[in-house]
Amino acid sequence: MKLDLGYLTIFQRIEKLLNLTGIFLQSNLIKNIQITIMYPYGTPTLLPAQAFDPVKDAHDLRKAMKGFGTDEDKLIEIICRRNNEQRQEIQRQYKTHFGKDLIEDIKGETSGNFQKLLVGLLRPIVDYYCAELNDAMAGLGTDEEVLIEILCTLSNVEIHTIKNQYLRLFGAHLESELKSETSGNFKRLLISLCAAARDESGRVDPNKAKEDARELLKAGELRVGTDESMFNMILCQRNYQQLKLIFQEYESITGHSLEKAIKKEFSGDIMEGLIAIYKCVTNKAEYFASRLHKSMAGIGTNDKQLIRVIITRCEIDLADIKVAFERLYGKSLKSWIKGDTSGHYKHALYALVGEQRSS
């Protein structure tokens, strides 16, 4: 049996996280399990620091925040240039040596988006995802875009890990929260994704792809009204390689992309969710490039979205996202960050996206 874990800097050493979050596999499955890289997630911009010394880093951080004033450049140098696993070790050493919580000290010494970025980086990535999902559903209204961005883009093991940790952190089942905060076809899409039951074998069947393409056509463009359940079933169950074949077959039959058909047949959140799956199958880097662009386009900046995409992708494929961003929008990601952010916040983002500091 193979698990699709991808380039697991996102969840740092899957064995540790399986133990951490209490995901238990049946013993008869675990004997011959083979953990392999199946989805080539891509090229990160943030790699583990070489000659890593968490004790020295902890002392340097304490020094940067002790007394009058704060050495923000030192905070950036350490926190933004260590991967998540290293940051967790720094926090343990900080608490051991000084009897203080590093996140609380950071909160006391920084503010605004710079603080939000550093605090986000210091949280275990699983906890960070859980907090983003919880925030998206807390209070009045729901941020459906966050739910789509997270649940439509992660693998089965990642979603299972998040579900278990969500229950630990918030005392509620993620699926139950999704049911209460969403409705209709969009709710059914999210519940399907939350089940994390996608085939991840990587096996392809050209004949089955032709059949599924015809089923999608019959469920959408060839009927009055749309059979949303067929789109849901196919897009949430088939593996990415098989979906690519299905999309190619659909375009061969109709002369246009399935994306165009989805935009014609659906609207609102369900359309956005299905399009997100389509884009992640066809070009995940372009999908996240579009998320970064949307966070900075127009008047004002959606800093929460900008921070989330950079934190969650910098250890996976942000270098590829940068290339896609410049190809799609004609300017570098750095230039957009420069135009929409400032100060230490801007310089911290530069470090995470693999760019040199500039004025």
Coordinates of C-alpha atoms in Angstrom, one line a residue:
M1 CA 0.0 0.0 0.0
K2 CA 1.3 3.5 -0.8
L3 CA 0.4 6.7 0.9
D4 CA 0.5 9.9 -1.0
L5 CA 2.5 12.2 1.2
G6 CA 4.2 14.4 -1.3
Y7 CA 7.2 16.5 -0.2
L8 CA 6.3 16.3 3.4
T9 CA 7.9 19.4 4.7
I10 CA 4.3 20.5 5.1
F11 CA 3.8 17.9 7.8
Q12 CA 7.5 17.2 8.6
R13 CA 8.1 13.5 9.1
I14 CA 4.8 11.8 8.8
E15 CA 5.6 9.3 11.5
K16 CA 5.9 12.0 14.1
L17 CA 2.6 13.5 13.1
L18 CA 0.7 10.3 12.9
N19 CA 1.8 9.7 16.5
L20 CA 1.1 13.3 17.5
T21 CA -2.5 13.4 16.1
G22 CA -3.5 9.9 16.9
I23 CA -4.2 8.6 13.5
F24 CA -4.3 4.8 13.8
L25 CA -4.0 2.4 10.9
Q26 CA -5.2 -1.1 11.1
S27 CA -2.2 -3.4 12.0
N28 CA -2.8 -5.6 9.0
L29 CA -2.3 -2.6 6.7
I30 CA 0.7 -1.1 8.4
K31 CA 3.0 -4.1 8.0
N32 CA 3.7 -3.6 4.3
I33 CA 3.0 0.1 4.1
Q34 CA 5.4 1.9 1.7
I35 CA 5.6 5.7 2.2
T36 CA 6.7 7.2 -1.1
I37 CA 6.7 10.5 -2.8
M38 CA 3.8 10.3 -5.3
Y39 CA 2.8 13.9 -5.9
P40 CA 5.8 16.0 -7.0
Y41 CA 4.8 19.0 -5.0
G42 CA 7.7 21.0 -6.3
T43 CA 10.4 23.4 -5.2
P44 CA 10.3 25.1 -1.8
T45 CA 11.7 28.6 -1.1
L46 CA 12.4 27.7 2.6
L47 CA 14.8 24.8 3.3
P48 CA 16.0 23.5 6.7
A49 CA 18.8 25.7 8.0
Q50 CA 22.2 24.0 7.8
A51 CA 24.4 23.7 11.0
F52 CA 21.2 24.2 12.9
D53 CA 21.7 25.1 16.6
P54 CA 18.3 25.5 18.4
V55 CA 19.9 26.5 21.7
K56 CA 21.9 29.4 20.1
D57 CA 18.8 30.4 18.2
A58 CA 16.7 30.5 21.4
H59 CA 19.3 32.6 23.2
D60 CA 19.6 35.0 20.2
L61 CA 15.8 35.4 20.1
R62 CA 15.8 36.2 23.8
K63 CA 18.5 38.7 23.4
A64 CA 16.6 40.3 20.5
M65 CA 13.6 40.9 22.7
K66 CA 15.2 41.6 26.1
G67 CA 15.4 45.2 27.4
F68 CA 14.4 48.3 25.6
G69 CA 13.5 47.9 21.9
T70 CA 13.3 44.8 19.8
D71 CA 15.8 43.6 17.1
E72 CA 13.2 42.8 14.5
D73 CA 15.9 41.9 11.9
K74 CA 17.2 39.2 14.2
L75 CA 13.6 37.8 14.6
I76 CA 13.3 37.6 10.8
E77 CA 16.8 36.1 10.4
I78 CA 15.9 33.2 12.7
I79 CA 12.2 32.6 12.5
C80 CA 11.8 33.2 8.8
R81 CA 14.9 31.1 7.8
R82 CA 14.2 27.9 9.8
N83 CA 11.7 25.3 8.7
N84 CA 8.7 24.4 10.8
E85 CA 10.3 21.4 12.5
Q86 CA 13.3 23.6 13.4
R87 CA 11.0 26.3 14.7
Q88 CA 9.3 23.9 17.0
E89 CA 12.7 22.8 18.5
I90 CA 13.7 26.4 19.0
Q91 CA 10.4 27.0 21.0
R92 CA 11.1 24.0 23.2
Q93 CA 14.6 25.2 23.9
Y94 CA 13.4 28.7 24.6
K95 CA 10.9 27.5 27.2
T96 CA 13.5 25.2 28.7
H97 CA 16.2 27.9 29.1
F98 CA 14.1 30.9 30.0
G99 CA 10.8 29.5 31.4
K100 CA 8.9 31.6 28.9
D101 CA 6.7 31.0 25.9
L102 CA 8.3 32.2 22.7
I103 CA 4.9 33.0 21.0
E104 CA 3.8 35.1 24.0
D105 CA 7.1 37.0 24.0
I106 CA 6.7 37.6 20.2
K107 CA 3.2 38.9 20.8
G108 CA 4.5 41.3 23.4
E109 CA 7.3 42.6 21.3
T110 CA 5.7 42.9 17.8
S111 CA 2.4 44.1 16.4
G112 CA 0.2 44.1 13.3
N113 CA 0.8 41.8 10.3
F114 CA 4.4 41.3 11.3
Q115 CA 3.2 39.7 14.5
K116 CA 0.6 37.6 12.8
L117 CA 3.2 36.3 10.4
L118 CA 5.7 35.4 13.0
V119 CA 3.1 33.8 15.3
G120 CA 1.7 31.8 12.4
L121 CA 5.2 30.5 11.5
L122 CA 5.8 29.4 15.1
R123 CA 2.7 27.2 15.3
P124 CA 3.0 23.6 14.2
I125 CA 1.7 23.6 10.6
V126 CA -1.2 21.2 11.6
D127 CA -2.3 23.6 14.4
Y128 CA -2.0 26.5 11.9
Y129 CA -4.4 24.9 9.4
C130 CA -6.8 24.0 12.2
A131 CA -6.8 27.6 13.5
E132 CA -7.4 29.0 9.9
L133 CA -10.4 26.6 9.5
N134 CA -11.8 27.5 12.8
D135 CA -11.4 31.3 12.2
A136 CA -13.1 30.8 8.8
M137 CA -16.2 29.4 10.6
A138 CA -16.2 31.4 13.8
G139 CA -18.7 34.2 14.5
L140 CA -21.1 35.6 12.0
G141 CA -20.6 34.5 8.5
T142 CA -18.3 32.0 7.0
D143 CA -15.2 32.5 4.9
E144 CA -15.9 29.9 2.2
E145 CA -12.7 30.8 0.3
V146 CA -10.5 29.5 3.2
L147 CA -12.5 26.3 3.4
I148 CA -12.0 25.8 -0.4
E149 CA -8.3 26.7 -0.3
I150 CA -7.5 24.2 2.4
L151 CA -9.9 21.2 1.8
C152 CA -9.6 21.3 -2.0
T153 CA -5.8 21.2 -2.1
L154 CA -4.6 18.7 0.6
S155 CA -4.1 15.0 0.4
N156 CA -6.0 12.3 2.4
V157 CA -3.4 11.9 5.1
E158 CA -3.1 15.7 5.6
I159 CA -6.9 16.1 5.9
H160 CA -7.1 13.2 8.4
T161 CA -4.3 14.7 10.4
I162 CA -6.1 18.1 10.5
K163 CA -9.4 16.5 11.5
N164 CA -7.8 14.7 14.5
Q165 CA -6.0 17.8 15.7
Y166 CA -9.0 20.0 15.1
L167 CA -11.0 17.8 17.6
R168 CA -8.2 18.1 20.1
L169 CA -7.8 21.8 19.8
F170 CA -11.5 22.9 19.6
G171 CA -13.4 20.0 21.0
A172 CA -15.5 19.7 17.9
H173 CA -15.5 17.5 14.8
L174 CA -14.5 19.4 11.7
E175 CA -17.2 17.6 9.6
S176 CA -19.9 18.7 12.1
E177 CA -18.6 22.3 11.9
L178 CA -18.7 22.2 8.1
K179 CA -22.3 20.9 8.2
S180 CA -23.5 23.6 10.4
E181 CA -21.7 26.5 8.6
T182 CA -22.4 25.6 5.0
S183 CA -25.4 24.4 3.0
G184 CA -26.6 22.8 -0.2
N185 CA -24.3 21.4 -2.9
F186 CA -21.3 23.3 -1.4
K187 CA -21.8 21.6 1.9
R188 CA -21.9 18.2 0.2
L189 CA -18.7 19.0 -1.7
L190 CA -16.9 19.9 1.5
I191 CA -18.2 16.8 3.4
S192 CA -16.9 14.6 0.5
L193 CA -13.5 16.2 0.7
C194 CA -13.5 16.1 4.5
A195 CA -14.0 12.3 4.3
A196 CA -10.5 12.2 2.7
A197 CA -11.3 9.1 0.7
R198 CA -9.8 10.0 -2.7
D199 CA -8.1 7.2 -4.5
E200 CA -4.4 8.0 -4.4
S201 CA -3.1 5.0 -6.1
G202 CA -1.9 6.9 -9.1
R203 CA -3.3 4.2 -11.4
V204 CA -5.0 5.4 -14.6
D205 CA -7.6 3.7 -16.7
P206 CA -8.2 5.4 -20.1
N207 CA -11.5 3.6 -20.7
K208 CA -12.8 4.6 -17.4
A209 CA -11.7 8.2 -18.1
K210 CA -13.8 8.2 -21.3
E211 CA -16.7 6.9 -19.4
D212 CA -16.4 9.5 -16.6
A213 CA -16.0 12.3 -19.2
R214 CA -19.3 11.2 -20.8
E215 CA -21.0 11.0 -17.4
L216 CA -19.9 14.6 -16.6
L217 CA -21.2 15.7 -20.0
K218 CA -24.6 14.0 -19.4
A219 CA -24.7 15.4 -15.9
G220 CA -24.1 19.0 -17.0
E221 CA -24.2 20.4 -20.5
L222 CA -26.5 17.7 -22.1
R223 CA -29.4 18.1 -19.6
V224 CA -31.7 20.8 -18.3
G225 CA -30.4 21.5 -14.8
T226 CA -27.2 19.9 -13.4
D227 CA -26.6 16.7 -11.6
E228 CA -24.2 18.1 -9.0
S229 CA -23.7 14.7 -7.4
M230 CA -21.9 13.3 -10.4
F231 CA -19.4 16.2 -10.5
N232 CA -19.0 15.7 -6.7
M233 CA -18.4 12.0 -6.9
I234 CA -15.9 12.1 -9.8
L235 CA -13.9 15.2 -8.8
C236 CA -13.7 14.1 -5.1
Q237 CA -12.9 10.4 -5.6
R238 CA -10.7 10.0 -8.6
N239 CA -6.9 10.3 -8.3
Y240 CA -5.2 13.3 -9.8
Q241 CA -3.6 11.3 -12.6
Q242 CA -7.0 9.8 -13.6
L243 CA -8.6 13.2 -13.4
K244 CA -6.1 14.6 -15.8
L245 CA -7.2 11.9 -18.3
I246 CA -10.8 12.7 -17.6
F247 CA -10.3 16.4 -18.3
Q248 CA -8.5 15.6 -21.5
E249 CA -11.3 13.3 -22.7
Y250 CA -13.9 15.9 -21.8
E251 CA -12.1 18.5 -23.9
S252 CA -11.7 16.0 -26.7
I253 CA -15.4 15.3 -26.8
T254 CA -16.7 18.9 -26.3
G255 CA -13.9 21.1 -27.8
H256 CA -13.7 23.1 -24.5
S257 CA -12.3 22.5 -21.0
L258 CA -14.3 21.1 -18.1
E259 CA -13.4 24.4 -16.3
K260 CA -15.5 26.3 -18.9
A261 CA -18.3 23.8 -18.4
I262 CA -18.2 24.2 -14.6
K263 CA -18.4 27.9 -14.9
K264 CA -21.4 27.6 -17.2
E265 CA -23.3 25.0 -15.1
F266 CA -22.5 26.2 -11.6
S267 CA -22.3 29.4 -9.6
G268 CA -21.2 30.6 -6.2
D269 CA -19.2 28.6 -3.7
I270 CA -19.8 25.2 -5.3
M271 CA -18.4 26.6 -8.6
E272 CA -15.4 28.0 -6.8
G273 CA -14.8 24.7 -5.1
L274 CA -15.0 22.6 -8.2
I275 CA -12.7 25.1 -10.1
A276 CA -10.2 24.8 -7.3
I277 CA -10.0 21.1 -7.6
Y278 CA -9.7 21.4 -11.4
K279 CA -6.9 23.9 -11.1
C280 CA -5.1 21.8 -8.5
V281 CA -5.2 18.8 -10.8
T282 CA -4.0 20.7 -13.9
N283 CA -1.6 23.2 -12.3
K284 CA -1.4 23.6 -8.6
A285 CA 1.2 26.3 -8.8
E286 CA -1.0 28.5 -10.9
Y287 CA -3.9 28.0 -8.5
F288 CA -1.9 29.3 -5.5
A289 CA -0.4 32.0 -7.7
S290 CA -4.0 33.2 -8.3
R291 CA -4.6 33.1 -4.6
L292 CA -1.6 35.3 -4.0
H293 CA -2.6 37.7 -6.7
K294 CA -6.2 38.0 -5.4
S295 CA -4.8 38.8 -1.9
M296 CA -3.0 41.8 -3.3
A297 CA -5.1 42.9 -6.3
G298 CA -7.4 45.9 -6.2
I299 CA -7.7 48.3 -3.3
G300 CA -6.3 47.1 0.0
T301 CA -4.5 43.8 0.8
N302 CA -6.0 40.6 2.2
D303 CA -3.0 40.1 4.5
K304 CA -4.6 37.0 6.2
Q305 CA -4.8 35.3 2.8
L306 CA -1.3 36.5 1.8
I307 CA 0.2 35.2 5.0
R308 CA -1.6 31.9 4.9
V309 CA -0.5 31.0 1.4
I310 CA 3.1 31.9 2.0
I311 CA 3.3 30.1 5.3
T312 CA 1.7 26.9 4.0
R313 CA 3.5 26.8 0.6
C314 CA 7.0 28.1 1.4
E315 CA 8.3 24.6 2.4
I316 CA 6.5 22.9 -0.5
D317 CA 6.3 24.6 -3.9
L318 CA 6.5 28.4 -3.5
A319 CA 9.4 28.6 -6.0
D320 CA 7.1 27.1 -8.6
I321 CA 4.3 29.4 -7.5
K322 CA 6.6 32.4 -8.0
V323 CA 7.4 31.3 -11.6
A324 CA 3.7 30.8 -12.3
F325 CA 2.8 34.2 -10.7
E326 CA 5.2 36.1 -13.0
R327 CA 4.0 34.1 -16.1
L328 CA 0.4 34.9 -15.3
Y329 CA 0.6 38.5 -14.1
G330 CA 3.7 39.9 -15.9
K331 CA 5.5 41.0 -12.7
S332 CA 7.4 39.2 -10.0
L333 CA 5.8 38.2 -6.7
K334 CA 8.5 40.2 -4.9
S335 CA 7.4 43.4 -6.8
W336 CA 3.8 42.8 -5.7
I337 CA 4.8 42.2 -2.1
K338 CA 6.9 45.4 -2.3
G339 CA 3.9 47.4 -3.5
D340 CA 1.4 46.1 -1.0
T341 CA 3.4 45.7 2.2
S342 CA 6.0 47.6 4.2
G343 CA 8.6 47.6 7.0
H344 CA 9.6 44.4 8.8
Y345 CA 6.5 42.6 7.6
K346 CA 7.6 43.1 4.0
H347 CA 11.2 42.0 4.8
A348 CA 9.9 38.9 6.6
L349 CA 7.8 38.0 3.5
Y350 CA 10.9 38.5 1.3
A351 CA 12.8 36.0 3.4
L352 CA 10.0 33.4 3.2
V353 CA 9.6 33.7 -0.6
G354 CA 13.4 33.4 -1.1
E355 CA 14.1 37.0 -2.0
Q356 CA 16.9 39.3 -0.9
R357 CA 16.0 42.3 1.3
S358 CA 15.6 45.6 -0.6
S359 CA 14.4 49.0 0.3

